[in-house]
Coordinates of C-alpha atoms and ligand atoms in Angstrom, one line a residue:
X1 CA -43.9 -18.7 -15.2
X2 CA -42.1 -20.5 -18.1
X3 CA -41.1 -24.1 -18.2
X4 CA -37.5 -23.4 -17.3
X5 CA -38.5 -21.4 -14.2
X6 CA -41.0 -24.1 -13.2
X7 CA -38.3 -26.8 -13.4
X8 CA -35.9 -24.6 -11.4
X9 CA -38.5 -23.9 -8.7
X10 CA -39.4 -27.6 -8.3
X11 CA -35.7 -28.4 -8.0
X12 CA -35.2 -25.7 -5.4
X13 CA -38.2 -27.1 -3.4
X14 CA -36.7 -30.6 -3.6
X15 CA -33.5 -29.4 -2.2
X16 CA -35.2 -27.5 0.6
X17 CA -37.1 -30.6 1.6
X18 CA -34.0 -32.7 1.9
X19 CA -32.5 -33.6 5.2
X20 CA -28.8 -33.5 5.9
X21 CA -28.8 -37.3 5.6
X22 CA -29.7 -37.1 2.0
X23 CA -26.4 -35.4 1.3
X24 CA -24.4 -38.2 2.9
X25 CA -23.0 -39.2 -0.4
X26 CA -21.1 -35.9 -0.5
X27 CA -20.1 -36.1 3.1
X28 CA -16.6 -37.5 3.2
X29 CA -13.8 -35.3 4.5
X30 CA -12.0 -34.1 1.5
X31 CA -8.3 -33.6 1.8
X32 CA -6.5 -33.5 -1.6
X33 CA -3.5 -31.2 -1.2
X34 CA -1.4 -30.0 -4.1
X35 CA 2.0 -31.2 -5.3
X36 CA 4.2 -29.1 -7.5
X37 CA 6.2 -32.2 -8.4
X38 CA 3.1 -33.8 -9.8
X39 CA 2.1 -30.6 -11.5
X40 CA 5.4 -30.6 -13.4
X41 CA 4.6 -33.8 -15.2
X42 CA 3.3 -33.6 -18.8
X43 CA 1.4 -36.7 -19.9
X44 CA 0.7 -37.7 -23.5
X45 CA -3.0 -38.6 -23.0
X46 CA -5.7 -36.8 -25.0
X47 CA -7.9 -34.2 -23.5
X48 CA -11.6 -34.9 -23.2
X49 CA -13.9 -32.0 -24.0
X50 CA -17.1 -31.9 -21.9
X51 CA -19.8 -30.1 -23.7
X52 CA -22.7 -31.3 -21.6
X53 CA -21.5 -30.6 -18.0
X54 CA -24.4 -29.6 -15.8
X55 CA -24.5 -28.7 -12.1
X56 CA -25.9 -31.6 -10.1
X57 CA -29.6 -30.7 -9.5
X58 CA -29.1 -31.7 -5.9
X59 CA -27.1 -28.6 -5.3
X60 CA -29.5 -26.1 -6.9
X61 CA -31.0 -23.7 -4.3
X62 CA -28.0 -24.2 -2.0
X63 CA -27.3 -20.5 -2.0
X64 CA -30.9 -19.3 -1.6
X65 CA -30.8 -16.3 0.8
X66 CA -27.0 -16.4 0.8
X67 CA -24.5 -13.9 -0.7
X68 CA -21.1 -14.4 -2.2
X69 CA -18.1 -12.0 -2.4
X70 CA -15.1 -12.7 -4.6
X71 CA -11.8 -10.7 -4.7
X72 CA -9.6 -11.4 -7.7
X73 CA -5.8 -11.0 -7.9
X74 CA -3.6 -11.7 -10.9
X75 CA -4.0 -11.8 -14.7
X76 CA -7.0 -11.7 -17.1
X77 CA -7.2 -15.5 -16.9
X78 CA -8.0 -15.2 -13.2
X79 CA -10.5 -12.4 -13.9
X80 CA -12.2 -14.6 -16.3
X81 CA -12.2 -17.6 -14.0
X82 CA -13.9 -15.3 -11.5
X83 CA -16.7 -14.8 -14.1
X84 CA -17.1 -18.6 -14.2
X85 CA -17.1 -18.9 -10.4
X86 CA -19.7 -16.2 -10.1
X87 CA -21.8 -18.0 -12.8
X88 CA -21.7 -21.1 -10.6
X89 CA -22.7 -19.2 -7.5
X90 CA -25.6 -17.6 -9.3
X91 CA -26.7 -21.0 -10.6
X92 CA -26.7 -22.3 -7.1
X93 CA -29.1 -19.5 -6.0
X94 CA -26.5 -17.2 -4.3
X95 CA -26.6 -13.5 -5.0
X96 CA -23.5 -11.4 -5.3
X97 CA -22.4 -8.6 -3.0
X98 CA -19.6 -6.0 -3.1
X99 CA -19.7 -5.7 0.7
X100 CA -17.5 -8.3 2.3
X101 CA -19.2 -7.7 5.7
X102 CA -22.5 -9.0 4.4
X103 CA -21.2 -12.0 2.5
X104 CA -22.0 -15.6 3.5
X105 CA -19.2 -16.9 1.3
X106 CA -15.9 -14.9 0.8
X107 CA -13.6 -16.2 -1.9
X108 CA -10.1 -15.0 -2.8
X109 CA -9.1 -15.9 -6.3
X110 CA -5.3 -15.7 -6.0
X111 CA -2.1 -15.2 -8.0
X112 CA 1.2 -16.8 -7.3
X113 CA 3.4 -15.0 -9.9
X114 CA 5.5 -13.0 -7.5
X115 CA 6.0 -12.9 -3.7
X116 CA 4.3 -9.6 -3.3
X117 CA 1.2 -11.0 -5.1
X118 CA 1.1 -13.7 -2.5
X119 CA 1.7 -11.3 0.4
X120 CA -1.3 -9.2 -0.6
X121 CA -3.5 -12.4 -0.3
X122 CA -2.1 -13.3 3.1
X123 CA -2.7 -9.7 4.2
X124 CA -6.3 -9.8 3.0
X125 CA -6.8 -13.2 4.7
X126 CA -5.5 -11.7 8.0
X127 CA -8.4 -9.1 7.8
X128 CA -10.9 -11.9 7.6
X129 CA -10.0 -13.3 11.0
X130 CA -12.3 -10.9 12.7
X131 CA -15.1 -11.5 10.2
X132 CA -14.9 -15.2 11.0
X133 CA -14.8 -14.5 14.7
X134 CA -17.9 -12.3 14.5
X135 CA -19.7 -14.7 12.2
X136 CA -18.5 -18.3 12.4
X137 CA -21.0 -19.4 9.8
X138 CA -19.3 -17.4 7.1
X139 CA -17.3 -19.6 4.6
X140 CA -13.9 -18.3 3.7
X141 CA -12.3 -19.8 0.6
X142 CA -9.0 -19.6 -1.3
X143 CA -8.8 -20.6 -4.9
X144 CA -6.6 -19.8 -8.0
X145 CA -2.9 -20.2 -8.5
X146 CA -1.7 -20.0 -4.9
X147 CA -3.9 -22.9 -4.0
X148 CA -1.8 -25.1 -6.3
X149 CA 1.3 -24.6 -4.2
X150 CA 1.8 -27.0 -1.2
X151 CA 3.8 -24.3 0.7
X152 CA 0.8 -22.0 0.6
X153 CA -1.7 -24.7 1.6
X154 CA 0.7 -25.7 4.5
X155 CA 0.9 -22.0 5.6
X156 CA -2.9 -21.7 5.6
X157 CA -3.3 -24.9 7.5
X158 CA -0.8 -23.6 10.1
X159 CA -1.7 -20.0 10.5
X160 CA -5.0 -19.1 8.8
X161 CA -7.5 -21.4 10.4
X162 CA -10.3 -18.9 9.5
X163 CA -10.1 -20.5 6.0
X164 CA -12.8 -23.2 5.3
X165 CA -12.2 -24.2 1.7
X166 CA -9.2 -24.4 -0.7
X167 CA -9.6 -25.4 -4.3
X168 CA -7.4 -24.9 -7.3
X169 CA -7.5 -23.9 -11.0
X170 CA -8.4 -27.3 -12.4
X171 CA -11.5 -28.1 -10.4
X172 CA -13.6 -24.9 -10.4
X173 CA -16.6 -27.0 -11.6
X174 CA -16.4 -28.8 -8.3
X175 CA -17.3 -25.7 -6.3
X176 CA -20.9 -26.9 -5.5
X177 CA -19.5 -30.1 -4.0
X178 CA -16.8 -28.3 -2.1
X179 CA -19.2 -25.8 -0.7
X180 CA -21.7 -28.5 0.4
X181 CA -18.8 -30.3 2.0
X182 CA -17.8 -27.1 3.9
X183 CA -21.4 -26.6 5.2
X184 CA -21.5 -30.2 6.5
X185 CA -17.9 -30.6 7.8
X186 CA -16.1 -28.9 10.6
X187 CA -12.7 -29.5 8.9
X188 CA -11.0 -27.3 6.3
X189 CA -12.0 -28.7 2.9
X190 CA -9.0 -28.9 0.6
X191 CA -9.4 -30.2 -2.9
X192 CA -6.6 -29.3 -5.3
X193 CA -5.9 -31.3 -8.4
X194 CA -2.3 -31.2 -9.4
X195 CA -2.9 -32.8 -12.7
X196 CA -4.9 -30.6 -15.1
X197 CA -8.4 -31.8 -15.7
X198 CA -10.4 -32.0 -18.9
X199 CA -11.8 -29.0 -20.8
X200 CA -15.3 -28.2 -19.6
X201 CA -17.2 -26.1 -22.1
X202 CA -20.5 -25.6 -20.6
X203 CA -19.9 -23.9 -17.3
X204 CA -22.1 -20.9 -16.5
X205 CA -20.5 -17.5 -16.5
X206 CA -21.5 -13.9 -15.7
X207 CA -19.4 -11.5 -17.6
X208 CA -18.5 -8.3 -15.8
X209 CA -19.1 -5.9 -18.6
X210 CA -21.4 -5.6 -21.6
X211 CA -18.9 -4.1 -24.0
X212 CA -15.7 -6.2 -23.7
X213 CA -15.5 -9.9 -23.1
X214 CA -12.7 -12.4 -22.4
X215 CA -12.6 -15.7 -24.3
X216 CA -10.2 -18.5 -23.3
X217 CA -8.7 -20.1 -26.3
X218 CA -6.3 -22.3 -24.4
X219 CA -5.3 -23.3 -20.9
X220 CA -2.0 -24.0 -19.3
X221 CA 1.6 -23.5 -20.4
X222 CA 4.4 -25.9 -21.4
X223 CA 7.1 -23.3 -21.8
X224 CA 8.6 -23.7 -18.3
X225 CA 10.6 -20.4 -18.3
X226 CA 12.9 -21.0 -15.4
X227 CA 11.5 -18.2 -13.2
X228 CA 7.8 -18.9 -13.7
X229 CA 5.3 -20.8 -11.6
X230 CA 2.5 -20.7 -14.2
X231 CA 3.2 -24.1 -15.8
X232 CA 2.8 -25.7 -12.4
X233 CA -0.3 -23.8 -11.3
X234 CA -2.1 -24.0 -14.7
X235 CA -1.1 -27.4 -16.0
X236 CA -0.2 -28.5 -19.5
X237 CA -1.3 -26.7 -22.7
X238 CA -4.8 -27.6 -23.7
X239 CA -6.4 -25.8 -26.6
X240 CA -10.2 -25.3 -26.9
X241 CA -11.7 -26.6 -30.2
X242 CA -12.0 -24.0 -32.9
X243 CA -15.8 -24.5 -33.3
X244 CA -16.4 -23.8 -29.6
X245 CA -14.4 -20.6 -29.7
X246 CA -16.0 -19.4 -32.9
X247 CA -19.4 -20.2 -31.5
X248 CA -18.7 -18.2 -28.3
X249 CA -17.4 -15.2 -30.2
X250 CA -20.4 -15.3 -32.5
X251 CA -22.7 -15.4 -29.5
X252 CA -20.9 -12.4 -27.9
X253 CA -21.3 -10.5 -31.2
X254 CA -25.0 -11.2 -31.3
X255 CA -25.3 -10.1 -27.7
X256 CA -23.8 -6.7 -28.6
X257 CA -20.3 -7.1 -27.3
X258 CA -17.9 -4.9 -29.2
X259 CA -14.5 -6.4 -28.3
X260 CA -13.2 -9.8 -27.5
X261 CA -9.8 -10.6 -26.0
X262 CA -8.6 -14.1 -26.6
X263 CA -6.8 -15.5 -23.6
X264 CA -4.0 -17.9 -23.0
X265 CA -0.6 -17.9 -21.3
X266 CA 1.0 -18.5 -24.6
X267 CA -1.7 -18.0 -27.3
X268 CA 0.9 -18.6 -30.1
X269 CA 1.0 -22.3 -29.0
X270 CA -2.7 -22.5 -29.8
X271 CA -3.5 -25.7 -31.6
X272 CA -0.1 -27.4 -31.1
X273 CA -1.8 -30.0 -29.0
X274 CA -4.4 -31.1 -31.6
X275 CA -3.7 -34.6 -33.0
X276 CA -6.4 -34.5 -35.6
X277 CA -6.1 -31.2 -37.3
X278 CA -3.6 -28.5 -38.3
X279 CA -5.1 -25.3 -37.0
X280 CA -3.1 -22.6 -35.3
X281 CA -3.6 -19.1 -34.0
X282 CA -3.3 -17.6 -37.5
X283 CA -6.1 -19.9 -38.7
X284 CA -8.3 -19.0 -35.7
X285 CA -7.8 -15.3 -36.2
X286 CA -8.6 -15.8 -39.9
X287 CA -11.9 -17.4 -39.0
X288 CA -12.7 -14.9 -36.3
X289 CA -12.1 -11.9 -38.4
X290 CA -15.2 -12.8 -40.4
X291 CA -17.4 -12.4 -37.4
X292 CA -19.3 -9.1 -37.1
X293 CA -17.7 -7.8 -33.9
X294 CA -15.5 -4.6 -34.1
X295 CA -12.4 -5.7 -32.3
X296 CA -10.5 -8.8 -31.5
X297 CA -7.3 -8.9 -29.4
X298 CA -5.2 -11.7 -28.0
X299 CA -2.9 -12.0 -25.1
X300 CA -0.2 -13.1 -24.3
X301 CA 2.1 -13.9 -27.2
X302 CA 5.3 -15.9 -26.7
X303 CA 7.8 -14.7 -29.3
X304 CA 9.0 -18.2 -30.0
X305 CA 5.8 -19.5 -31.6
X306 CA 4.8 -16.3 -33.4
X307 CA 4.6 -17.5 -37.0
X308 CA 4.6 -15.8 -40.3
X309 CA 1.1 -16.9 -41.1
X310 CA -0.3 -15.1 -38.1
X311 CA 1.5 -11.9 -39.2
X312 CA 0.0 -12.3 -42.6
X313 CA -3.5 -12.7 -41.2
X314 CA -3.1 -9.7 -38.9
X315 CA -2.3 -7.6 -42.0
X316 CA -5.9 -8.2 -43.1
X317 CA -6.8 -5.9 -40.3
X318 CA -10.6 -5.3 -40.1
X319 CA -11.5 -6.3 -36.6
X320 CA -7.9 -7.6 -35.8
X321 CA -6.4 -4.6 -34.0
X322 CA -2.9 -3.2 -34.4
X323 CA -1.6 -4.0 -30.9
X324 CA 0.7 -6.8 -30.0
X325 CA 1.8 -7.6 -26.5
X326 CA 5.1 -9.5 -26.9
X327 CA 6.9 -10.1 -23.6
X328 CA 10.7 -10.1 -24.1
X329 CA 11.8 -10.4 -20.4
X330 CA 15.4 -9.4 -21.2
X331 CA 17.5 -7.9 -24.0
X332 CA 20.5 -10.1 -23.3
X333 CA 20.8 -13.4 -25.1
X334 CA 22.7 -15.1 -22.2
X335 CA 20.0 -14.0 -19.7
X336 CA 17.3 -15.3 -22.1
X337 CA 19.1 -18.5 -22.1
X338 CA 19.2 -18.7 -18.3
X339 CA 15.5 -17.9 -18.3
X340 CA 14.9 -20.7 -20.9
X341 CA 13.0 -18.3 -23.2
X342 CA 14.1 -20.2 -26.2
X343 CA 15.0 -17.2 -28.4
X344 CA 17.9 -14.8 -28.6
X345 CA 18.0 -11.0 -28.7
X346 CA 18.6 -11.2 -32.4
X347 CA 15.7 -13.6 -33.0
X348 CA 13.4 -11.3 -31.0
X349 CA 14.5 -8.2 -33.0
X350 CA 14.1 -10.2 -36.3
X351 CA 10.5 -11.0 -35.3
X352 CA 9.9 -7.3 -34.4
X353 CA 11.3 -6.3 -37.8
X354 CA 8.9 -8.6 -39.6
X355 CA 5.9 -7.3 -37.6
X356 CA 6.9 -3.7 -38.3
X357 CA 7.3 -4.3 -42.1
X358 CA 3.8 -6.0 -42.2
X359 CA 2.1 -3.6 -39.7
X360 CA 4.1 -0.4 -39.5
X361 CA 1.5 1.3 -37.2
X362 CA 1.3 -1.6 -34.7
X363 CA 1.8 -0.7 -31.1
X364 CA 4.2 -3.1 -29.4
X365 CA 4.2 -3.6 -25.7
X366 CA 6.1 -6.0 -23.5
X367 CA 7.0 -7.5 -20.1
X368 CA 10.5 -7.2 -18.6
X369 CA 12.1 -8.8 -15.5
X370 CA 15.1 -7.1 -13.9
X371 CA 17.5 -8.5 -11.4
X372 CA 17.3 -12.1 -12.6
X373 CA 20.1 -14.2 -10.9
X374 CA 23.6 -13.2 -12.3
X375 CA 22.3 -10.3 -14.3
X376 CA 25.3 -8.0 -14.8
X377 CA 25.2 -4.2 -15.4
X378 CA 26.1 -4.9 -19.1
X379 CA 23.3 -7.4 -19.5
X380 CA 20.8 -4.9 -18.0
X381 CA 22.1 -2.3 -20.4
X382 CA 21.3 -4.7 -23.2
X383 CA 17.7 -4.7 -22.0
X384 CA 17.7 -0.9 -22.1
X385 CA 19.1 -0.7 -25.6
X386 CA 16.6 -3.4 -26.9
X387 CA 13.8 -1.4 -25.4
X388 CA 14.8 1.7 -27.3
X389 CA 15.6 -0.1 -30.4
X390 CA 12.1 -1.7 -30.6
X391 CA 10.5 1.5 -29.4
X392 CA 7.9 -0.2 -27.2
X393 CA 4.9 1.9 -26.3
X394 CA 4.4 0.4 -22.9
X395 CA 5.8 -2.3 -20.6
X396 CA 5.0 -4.1 -17.4
X397 CA 8.3 -4.2 -15.5
X398 CA 9.1 -6.5 -12.6
X399 CA 11.8 -7.2 -10.1
X400 CA 12.6 -10.9 -10.3
X401 CA 11.0 -12.9 -7.5
X402 CA 12.1 -16.4 -6.8
X403 CA 9.2 -18.9 -6.9
X404 CA 9.7 -22.1 -4.9
X405 CA 9.8 -25.2 -7.1
X406 CA 11.0 -23.4 -10.2
X407 CA 14.6 -24.0 -11.6
X408 CA 15.6 -20.4 -11.1
X409 CA 14.7 -20.6 -7.4
X410 CA 17.7 -23.0 -7.0
X411 CA 20.0 -20.3 -8.5
X412 CA 21.5 -17.9 -6.0
X413 CA 19.4 -14.7 -6.0
X414 CA 22.6 -12.7 -6.0
X415 CA 21.7 -9.2 -7.1
X416 CA 21.3 -6.9 -4.1
X417 CA 17.8 -5.4 -3.8
X418 CA 19.1 -1.8 -4.1
X419 CA 20.7 -2.7 -7.5
X420 CA 17.4 -4.3 -8.6
X421 CA 15.5 -1.2 -7.6
X422 CA 17.9 1.1 -9.4
X423 CA 17.6 -0.9 -12.5
X424 CA 13.8 -1.0 -12.3
X425 CA 13.8 2.8 -11.8
X426 CA 16.0 3.4 -14.8
X427 CA 13.9 1.1 -16.9
X428 CA 10.7 2.7 -15.8
X429 CA 12.0 6.1 -16.7
X430 CA 12.7 4.9 -20.2
X431 CA 9.2 3.2 -20.3
X432 CA 7.6 6.5 -19.4
X433 CA 9.7 8.5 -21.9
X434 CA 8.8 6.2 -24.8
X435 CA 5.2 6.1 -23.8
X436 CA 5.0 9.9 -23.8
X437 CA 6.7 9.9 -27.2
X438 CA 4.3 7.3 -28.6
X439 CA 1.3 9.4 -27.3
X440 CA 2.7 12.6 -28.8
X441 CA 2.3 11.1 -32.3
X442 CA -1.4 11.1 -31.8
X443 CA -1.6 14.9 -31.5
X444 CA -4.2 16.4 -33.9
X445 CA -5.1 12.9 -35.2
X446 CA -8.6 11.5 -35.5
X447 CA -8.8 8.1 -33.8
X448 CA -11.4 5.4 -33.4
X449 CA -12.4 5.0 -29.7
X450 CA -14.5 2.2 -28.2
X451 CA -16.4 4.2 -25.6
X452 CA -16.4 2.2 -22.3
X453 CA -18.0 4.5 -19.8
X454 CA -17.5 7.6 -17.7
X455 CA -13.9 8.3 -16.8
X456 CA -13.0 6.9 -13.4
X457 CA -11.4 10.2 -12.4
X458 CA -14.1 12.6 -13.7
X459 CA -17.7 11.6 -14.4
X460 CA -18.1 14.5 -16.8
X461 CA -15.9 12.9 -19.3
X462 CA -16.1 9.6 -21.2
X463 CA -13.3 7.1 -21.5
X464 CA -12.4 4.6 -24.1
X465 CA -9.6 2.9 -25.9
X466 CA -8.1 3.1 -29.4
X467 CA -7.4 0.0 -31.4
X468 CA -3.8 0.3 -30.1
X469 CA -5.0 0.3 -26.5
X470 CA -4.5 4.0 -25.7
X471 CA -6.8 5.5 -23.1
X472 CA -8.7 8.5 -24.5
X473 CA -10.8 10.9 -22.4
X474 CA -13.3 13.3 -24.1
X475 CA -16.6 15.0 -23.4
X476 CA -19.7 13.4 -24.9
X477 CA -23.2 12.2 -24.1
X478 CA -23.6 9.0 -22.1
X479 CA -25.8 7.5 -24.9
X480 CA -22.6 6.7 -26.9
X481 CA -21.2 4.4 -24.2
X482 CA -20.7 1.0 -25.9
X483 CA -20.2 2.6 -29.3
X484 CA -17.3 3.4 -31.5
X485 CA -16.6 7.1 -31.9
X486 CA -14.2 9.2 -33.9
X487 CA -12.3 11.5 -31.6
X488 CA -9.8 14.2 -32.5
X489 CA -6.9 14.3 -30.1
X490 CA -6.2 17.7 -28.6
X491 CA -3.7 16.9 -25.8
X492 CA -1.3 14.0 -25.2
X493 CA 0.0 12.9 -21.7
X494 CA 2.3 10.0 -20.7
X495 CA -0.5 7.5 -20.1
X496 CA -3.5 8.9 -21.8
X497 CA -4.9 11.1 -24.6
X498 CA -7.5 13.9 -24.4
X499 CA -9.8 14.8 -27.4
X500 CA -13.0 16.1 -28.8
X501 CA -15.8 14.0 -30.1
X502 CA -16.1 14.3 -33.9
X503 CA -18.8 11.7 -34.6
X504 CA -20.2 8.4 -33.7
X505 CA -19.3 5.7 -36.2
X506 CA -22.3 4.9 -38.3
X507 CA -24.0 1.5 -38.7
X508 CA -23.4 0.0 -35.2
X509 CA -26.5 -2.1 -34.9
X510 CA -25.7 -5.4 -33.1
X511 CA -24.3 -7.8 -35.7
X512 CA -25.5 -11.3 -36.2
X513 CA -23.9 -13.5 -38.8
Ligands
SAH601 N1 2.5 -16.1 -20.2 C1 3.0 -14.8 -20.2 C2 3.3 -14.3 -18.9 C3 2.5 -14.4 -17.7 S1 3.1 -13.8 -16.3 C4 4.2 -14.7 -21.1 O1 5.0 -15.6 -21.1 O2 4.3 -13.7 -21.7 C5 3.3 -12.1 -16.6 C6 4.7 -11.6 -16.4 O3 5.1 -11.7 -15.1 C7 5.8 -12.3 -17.2 O4 5.8 -11.9 -18.5 C8 7.0 -11.9 -16.5 O5 7.5 -10.7 -16.9 C9 6.5 -11.7 -15.1 N2 7.0 -12.8 -14.2 C10 6.7 -14.1 -14.2 N3 7.3 -14.8 -13.3 C11 8.0 -13.9 -12.5 C12 8.9 -13.9 -11.4 N4 9.2 -15.1 -10.8 N5 9.4 -12.8 -11.0 C13 9.2 -11.6 -11.6 N6 8.4 -11.5 -12.6 C14 7.8 -12.6 -13.1
SF4_602 FE1 5.4 -18.4 -17.6 FE2 7.0 -18.5 -19.6 FE3 4.7 -19.8 -19.6 FE4 4.7 -17.2 -19.8 S1 5.5 -18.6 -21.3 S2 3.4 -18.4 -18.5 S3 6.5 -16.6 -18.5 S4 6.4 -20.2 -18.3
F3S603 FE1 -1.0 -15.1 -11.5 FE2 -1.9 -17.5 -12.1 FE3 -2.3 -15.5 -13.7 S1 0.0 -17.0 -11.1 S2 -0.5 -14.2 -13.4 S3 -3.1 -15.6 -11.7 S4 -2.0 -17.6 -14.3

């Protein structure tokens, strides 16, 4: 038994010997509900970075003999938050389970971006009523972006009394306290901070894969696009310090990870909030490209802050891949104005032109909203024509969904649903056509594929992605999973490529700087 294990065991014993009374310091009914009005505020105060946060030893061992289950909705940011939440559960002694029926704690990490995202969560919560009835000791929790909305918390309080805990996106590190409170209290424990907290660097995390990893570079969003709930649910923009990000990516490289995706709601605003240094996304990418890891991506880019220096750095290539996800939302300048995107159709096209000159083979993908209030047929046609003009290789397309508390929700949602659906259908047909066209270009080409595992549809074939994020399926031995391989494309489809293994890329020992 090593020293660390001995310390852990003694801490666990200490916890087991405690009586309920010893926890009285944590026993105060917590009711801190969210407020979107508060969440809208943007203060000037500096962010404190906590590099030495530790879980209170009093809580260690709390999960011994207990299992947790987490279901995640929403974006990569939420997926990554789940990795942190899982890390906290494991530190507390819980083990993970994929079977909701055998879980002692069930947690839904939720997304508020559109109404149907929220409906999925309420549907899922409905299923848990029976689980709670059969086993009243199970703790059911809701966290993530929906928790930050008072309308959601009120609805849960009114109709979903099977829920025991609600916490938000800013106080994940408080999970041990919140759980303890839930074990000791009969009331629903609600602790949601509407003002963003500090940046906590040292939270534990269990990454889901061993090949690709997510790394947060910033939190929050200050863009306030008129339709979007994210600036309210994720707080103000706060960038992590460069040295912490570089250190994390170095560590991932030395652990054998092959790809890192840098995460932020608007990564191009990275560093804008530093008072003491001028260091932006281009600078960060320029430093990260020196790390011995084969691929580095970033998502999501807001066109407004995409600067020339970043483009220049991307042309150095190496581990900086040729794929840029650049949400446009609409091709009509007047719609973009109503959406408060802060760029025009022409400015977007100019940025695309610059990117294409610098990186002619870059794959461009985007997000588009159809049926925003007042969108005319002509304005929608402008979106169609912009899509063709740019030649996007893929897009996530959405029907506008009013989000309570946002400025757009006050505009009349005046486009009939059948028109919205028709527009979406037409756009999706174009998205499919251009995707198939982009795939066709790969025919007979030899491409570099990061092999991620067996194909989900057919375990006889391997699956991986090109630097431009194209899915490739090909036959090959399982030993090459986690490696880069050169594959010759023999067939192209709308959403994927098929090919033959040519060779595994040489010299792929785990790199340490
Ligand atoms: N920060 C990212 C977007 C995150 S949300 C960015 O600005 O690019 C992902 C996508 O969801 C958005 O790009 C937008 O297309 C869509 N979206 C956001 N709010 C929406 C709403 N109220 N209705 C429909 N789609 C929405
Ligand atoms: Fe939402 Fe706009 Fe921020 Fe993206 S940039 S998260 S769409 S407010
Ligand atoms: Fe959804 Fe929150 Fe992400 S609203 S898209 S989970 S930031």
